[in-house]
Tab-separated table of C-alpha atoms in Angstrom:
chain	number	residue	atom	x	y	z
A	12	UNK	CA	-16.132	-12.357	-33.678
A	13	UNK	CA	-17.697	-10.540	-31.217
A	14	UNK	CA	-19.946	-7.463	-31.419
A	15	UNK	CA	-20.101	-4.627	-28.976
A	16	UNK	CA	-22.910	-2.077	-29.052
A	17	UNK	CA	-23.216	1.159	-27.704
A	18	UNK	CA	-26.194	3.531	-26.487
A	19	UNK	CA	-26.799	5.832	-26.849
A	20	UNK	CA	-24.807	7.066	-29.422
A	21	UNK	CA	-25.302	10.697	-28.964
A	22	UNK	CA	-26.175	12.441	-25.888
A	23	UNK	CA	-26.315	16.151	-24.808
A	24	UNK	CA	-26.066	16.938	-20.682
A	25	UNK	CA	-26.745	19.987	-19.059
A	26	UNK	CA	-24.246	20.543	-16.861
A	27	UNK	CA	-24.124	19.083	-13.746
A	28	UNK	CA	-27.018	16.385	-14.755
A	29	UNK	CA	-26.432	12.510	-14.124
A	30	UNK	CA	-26.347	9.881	-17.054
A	31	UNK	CA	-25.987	6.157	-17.736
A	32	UNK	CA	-24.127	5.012	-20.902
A	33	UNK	CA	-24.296	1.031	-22.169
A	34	UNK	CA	-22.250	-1.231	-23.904
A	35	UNK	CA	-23.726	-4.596	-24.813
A	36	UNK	CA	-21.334	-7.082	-25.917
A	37	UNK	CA	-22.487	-10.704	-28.177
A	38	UNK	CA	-20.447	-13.223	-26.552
A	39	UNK	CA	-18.982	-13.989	-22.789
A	40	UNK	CA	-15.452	-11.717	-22.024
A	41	UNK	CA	-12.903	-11.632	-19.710
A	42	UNK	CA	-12.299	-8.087	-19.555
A	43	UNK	CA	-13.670	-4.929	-20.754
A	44	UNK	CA	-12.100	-1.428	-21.243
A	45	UNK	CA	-13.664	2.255	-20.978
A	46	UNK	CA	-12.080	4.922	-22.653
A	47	UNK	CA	-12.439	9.011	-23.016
A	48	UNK	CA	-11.965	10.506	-25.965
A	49	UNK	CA	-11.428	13.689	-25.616
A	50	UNK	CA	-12.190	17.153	-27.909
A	51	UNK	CA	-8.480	17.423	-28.522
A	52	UNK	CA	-8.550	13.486	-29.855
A	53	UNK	CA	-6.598	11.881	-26.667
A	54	UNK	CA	-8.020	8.562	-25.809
A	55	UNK	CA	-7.992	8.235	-21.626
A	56	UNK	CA	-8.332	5.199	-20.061
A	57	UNK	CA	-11.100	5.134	-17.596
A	58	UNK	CA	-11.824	2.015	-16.565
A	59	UNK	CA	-10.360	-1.429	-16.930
A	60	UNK	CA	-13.043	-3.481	-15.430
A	61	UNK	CA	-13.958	-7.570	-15.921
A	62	UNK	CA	-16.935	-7.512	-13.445
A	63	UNK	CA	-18.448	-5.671	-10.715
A	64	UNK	CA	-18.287	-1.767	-9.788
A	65	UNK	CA	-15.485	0.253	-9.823
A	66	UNK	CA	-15.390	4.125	-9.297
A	67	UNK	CA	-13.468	6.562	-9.796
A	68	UNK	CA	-14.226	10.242	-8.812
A	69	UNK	CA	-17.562	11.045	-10.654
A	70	UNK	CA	-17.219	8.124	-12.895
A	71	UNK	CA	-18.208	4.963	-12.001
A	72	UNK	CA	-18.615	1.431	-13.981
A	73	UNK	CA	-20.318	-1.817	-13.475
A	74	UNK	CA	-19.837	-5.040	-15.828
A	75	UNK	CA	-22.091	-8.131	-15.853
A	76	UNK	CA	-20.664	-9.979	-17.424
A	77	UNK	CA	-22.681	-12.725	-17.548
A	78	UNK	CA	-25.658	-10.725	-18.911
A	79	UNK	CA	-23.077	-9.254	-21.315
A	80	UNK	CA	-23.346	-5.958	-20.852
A	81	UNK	CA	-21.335	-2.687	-19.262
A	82	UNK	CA	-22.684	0.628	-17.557
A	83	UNK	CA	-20.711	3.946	-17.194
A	84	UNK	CA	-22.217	6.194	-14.965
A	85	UNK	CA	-21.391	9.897	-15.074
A	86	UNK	CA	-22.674	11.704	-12.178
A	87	UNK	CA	-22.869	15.795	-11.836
A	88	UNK	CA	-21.084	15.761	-15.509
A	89	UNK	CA	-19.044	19.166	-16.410
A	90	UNK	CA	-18.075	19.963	-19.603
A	91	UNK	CA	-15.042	18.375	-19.349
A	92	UNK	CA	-16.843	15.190	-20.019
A	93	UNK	CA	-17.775	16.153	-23.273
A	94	UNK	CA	-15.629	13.785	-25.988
A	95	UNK	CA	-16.895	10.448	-27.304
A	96	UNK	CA	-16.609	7.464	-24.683
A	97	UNK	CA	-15.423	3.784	-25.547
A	98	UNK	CA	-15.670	0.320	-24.600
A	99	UNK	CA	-14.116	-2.612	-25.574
A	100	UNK	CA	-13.709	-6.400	-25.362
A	101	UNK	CA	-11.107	-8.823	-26.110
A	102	UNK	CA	-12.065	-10.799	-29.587
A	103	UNK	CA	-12.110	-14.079	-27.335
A	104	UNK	CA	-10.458	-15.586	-24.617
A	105	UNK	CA	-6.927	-15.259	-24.284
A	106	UNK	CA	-6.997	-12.620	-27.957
A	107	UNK	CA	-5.282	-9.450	-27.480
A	108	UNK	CA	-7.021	-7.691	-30.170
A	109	UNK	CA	-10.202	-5.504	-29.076
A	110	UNK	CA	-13.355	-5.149	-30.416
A	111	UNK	CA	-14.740	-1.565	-29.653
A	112	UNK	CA	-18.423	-0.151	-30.129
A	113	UNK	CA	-18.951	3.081	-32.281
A	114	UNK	CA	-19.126	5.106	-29.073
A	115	UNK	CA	-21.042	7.414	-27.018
A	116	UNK	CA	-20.616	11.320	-27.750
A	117	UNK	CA	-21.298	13.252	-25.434
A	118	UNK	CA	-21.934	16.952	-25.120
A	119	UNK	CA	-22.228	18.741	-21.729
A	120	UNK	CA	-23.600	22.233	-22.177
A	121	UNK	CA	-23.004	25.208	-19.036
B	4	UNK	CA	0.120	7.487	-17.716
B	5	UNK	CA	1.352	4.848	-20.055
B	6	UNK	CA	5.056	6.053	-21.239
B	7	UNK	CA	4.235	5.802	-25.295
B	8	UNK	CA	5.013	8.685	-27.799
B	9	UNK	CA	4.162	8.362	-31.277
B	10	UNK	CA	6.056	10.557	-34.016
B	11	UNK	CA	5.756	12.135	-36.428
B	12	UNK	CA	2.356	13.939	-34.776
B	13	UNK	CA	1.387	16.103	-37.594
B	14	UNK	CA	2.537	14.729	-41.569
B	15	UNK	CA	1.417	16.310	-44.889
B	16	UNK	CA	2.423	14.671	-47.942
B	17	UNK	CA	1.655	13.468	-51.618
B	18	UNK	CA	0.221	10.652	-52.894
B	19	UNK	CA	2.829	7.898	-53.916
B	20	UNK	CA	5.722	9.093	-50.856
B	21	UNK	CA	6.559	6.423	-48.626
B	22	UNK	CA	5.959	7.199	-44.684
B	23	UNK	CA	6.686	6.129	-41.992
B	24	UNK	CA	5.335	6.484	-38.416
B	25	UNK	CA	6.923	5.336	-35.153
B	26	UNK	CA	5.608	4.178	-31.974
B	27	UNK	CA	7.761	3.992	-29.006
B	28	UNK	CA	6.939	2.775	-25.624
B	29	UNK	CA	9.101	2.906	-22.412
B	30	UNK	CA	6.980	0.086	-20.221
B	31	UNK	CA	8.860	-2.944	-21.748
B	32	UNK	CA	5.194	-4.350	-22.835
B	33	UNK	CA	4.715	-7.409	-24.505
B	34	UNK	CA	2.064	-6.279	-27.138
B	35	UNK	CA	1.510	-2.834	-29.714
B	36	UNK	CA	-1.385	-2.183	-31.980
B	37	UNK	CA	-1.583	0.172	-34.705
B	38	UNK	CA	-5.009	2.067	-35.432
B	39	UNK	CA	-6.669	3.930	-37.839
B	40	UNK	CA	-9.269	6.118	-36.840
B	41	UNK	CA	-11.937	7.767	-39.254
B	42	UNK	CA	-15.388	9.433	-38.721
B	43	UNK	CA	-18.153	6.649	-39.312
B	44	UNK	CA	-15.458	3.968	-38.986
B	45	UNK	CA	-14.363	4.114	-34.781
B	46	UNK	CA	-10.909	3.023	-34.431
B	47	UNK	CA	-9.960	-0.075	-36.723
B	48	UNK	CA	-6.941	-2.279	-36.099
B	49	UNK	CA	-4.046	-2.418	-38.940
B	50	UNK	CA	-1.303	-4.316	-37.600
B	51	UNK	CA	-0.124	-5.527	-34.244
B	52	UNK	CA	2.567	-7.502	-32.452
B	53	UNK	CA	2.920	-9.814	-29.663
B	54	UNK	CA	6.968	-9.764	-29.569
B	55	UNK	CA	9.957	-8.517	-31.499
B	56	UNK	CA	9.667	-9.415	-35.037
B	57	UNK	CA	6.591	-11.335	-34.185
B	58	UNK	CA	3.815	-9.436	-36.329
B	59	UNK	CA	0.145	-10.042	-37.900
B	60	UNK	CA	-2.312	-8.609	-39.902
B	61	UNK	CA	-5.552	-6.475	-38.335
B	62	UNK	CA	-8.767	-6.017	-40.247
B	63	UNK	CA	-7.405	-2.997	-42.847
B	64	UNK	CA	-3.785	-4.272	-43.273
B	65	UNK	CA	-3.992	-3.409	-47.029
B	66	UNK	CA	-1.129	-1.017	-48.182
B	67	UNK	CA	0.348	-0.937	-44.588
B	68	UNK	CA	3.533	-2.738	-42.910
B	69	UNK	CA	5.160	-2.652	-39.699
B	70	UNK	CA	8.357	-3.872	-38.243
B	71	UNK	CA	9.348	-4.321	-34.517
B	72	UNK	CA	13.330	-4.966	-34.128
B	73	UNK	CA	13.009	-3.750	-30.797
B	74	UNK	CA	10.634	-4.295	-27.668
B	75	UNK	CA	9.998	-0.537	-27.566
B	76	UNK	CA	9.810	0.655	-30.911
B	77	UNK	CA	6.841	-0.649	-33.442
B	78	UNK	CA	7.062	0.859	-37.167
B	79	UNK	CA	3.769	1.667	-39.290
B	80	UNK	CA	4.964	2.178	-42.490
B	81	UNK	CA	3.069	3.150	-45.786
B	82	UNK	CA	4.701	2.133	-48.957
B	83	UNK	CA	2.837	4.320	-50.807
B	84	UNK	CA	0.578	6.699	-49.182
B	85	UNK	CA	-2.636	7.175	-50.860
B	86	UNK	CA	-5.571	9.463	-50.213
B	87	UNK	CA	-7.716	7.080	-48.514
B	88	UNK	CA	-5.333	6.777	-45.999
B	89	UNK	CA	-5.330	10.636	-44.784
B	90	UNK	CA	-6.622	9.636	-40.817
B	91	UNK	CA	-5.207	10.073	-37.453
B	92	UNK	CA	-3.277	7.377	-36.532
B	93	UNK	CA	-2.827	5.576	-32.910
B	94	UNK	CA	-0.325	3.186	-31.041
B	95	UNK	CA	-1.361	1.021	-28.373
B	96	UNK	CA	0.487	-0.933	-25.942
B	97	UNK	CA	-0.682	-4.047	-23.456
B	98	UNK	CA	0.881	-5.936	-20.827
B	99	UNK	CA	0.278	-9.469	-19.608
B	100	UNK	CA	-3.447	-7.784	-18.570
B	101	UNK	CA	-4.224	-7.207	-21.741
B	102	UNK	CA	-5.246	-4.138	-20.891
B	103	UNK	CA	-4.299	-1.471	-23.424
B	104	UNK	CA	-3.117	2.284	-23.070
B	105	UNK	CA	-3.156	4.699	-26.443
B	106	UNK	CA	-0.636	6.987	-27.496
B	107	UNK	CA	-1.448	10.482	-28.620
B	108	UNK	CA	-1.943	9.956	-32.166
B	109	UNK	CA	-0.660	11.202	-35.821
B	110	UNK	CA	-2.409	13.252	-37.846
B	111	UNK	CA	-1.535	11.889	-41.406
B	112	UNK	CA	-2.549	14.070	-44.542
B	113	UNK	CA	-2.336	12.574	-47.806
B	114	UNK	CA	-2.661	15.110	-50.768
């Protein structure tokens, strides 16, 4: 089935610095999810996003997905961002079940 | 946000008791998942279903079952709860997008 990699997997911000986080997938998908976890456990969705650049707020995301991989972009982070982020791929075409990385935690110190 | 509770959301109790967790979902989707998630591990799949009383296994089915009578409700149960299966525990649900939206979770001790 298919793998999905994260990096990197731990990452400390100072606040209000910029940062990049990938997700490399093994095989071609149709869709691909970010997700927040935050301190308190709650997983957010951020981003539902098959290809191309979507943003929302100080988040953004780009998928190509024909080079197989995923940014998130996190721009002027607070500590709010702090948690563990997520992505995830269907197992194939037309399977519901996703495939998710280990994750990215992230720490955003004042 | 997605309309999915899960309950109980904190349980405590001894090896050997069944329990039971519930899912329920008021957006009429197609599709739940059931999760475990443990440190080193990410969130694993245990069971999911694509339509009432339509059901299969995930990667760490063992010692887990789940029921769906109804398109809202989805039914983790553990026969008999063991140790290894203290974790917090999440529904998911998906549309015809596939895209899926978590509930808040159950923390599940086993003593």
């Amino acid at each position: 089935g298919i793998q999905v990699e994260q990096s990197p997997p731990d990452l400390i911000l100072q606040e209000g610095a910029n940062s990049t986080l990938r997700c490399n997938f093994s095989d071609s998908v149709n869709n691909l999810q970010w997700f927040h976890q935050n301190p308190w456990g709650q997983l957010i969705n951020l981003f539902y996003i098959p290809s191309g650049t979507k943003q929302n707020g100080r988040l953004s995301a780009t998928t190509v997905a024909t080079e197989r991989y995923s940014l998130l972009y996190i721009s002027s982070s607070q500590t709010t961002d702090s948690g563990v982020y997520f992505c995830a791929s269907p197992r194939g075409y037309g399977n519901n079940r996703l495939a998710f990385g280990k994750g990215n935690q992230v720490v955003v110190i004042p | 946000d997605a309309g999915i509770t899960q309950s109980p959301r904190h349980k405590v109790t001894e090896t050997g008791t069944p329990v039971t967790l519930r899912c329920h979902q008021t957006e009429n989707h197609r599709y739940m998942y059931w999760y475990r998630q443990d440190p080193g591990h990410g969130l694993r799949l245990i069971h999911y279903s694509y339509g009432v009383k339509d059901t299969d296994k995930g990667e760490v089915s063992d010692g887990y079952s789940v029921s769906r009578s109804k398109t809202e409700d989805f039914l983790l149960t553990l026969e008999s709860a063991t140790s290894s299966q203290t974790s917090v525990y999440f529904c998911a649900i998906a549309g015809t997008s596939s895209e899926q939206y978590f509930g808040p979770g159950t923390r599940l001790t086993v003593t």
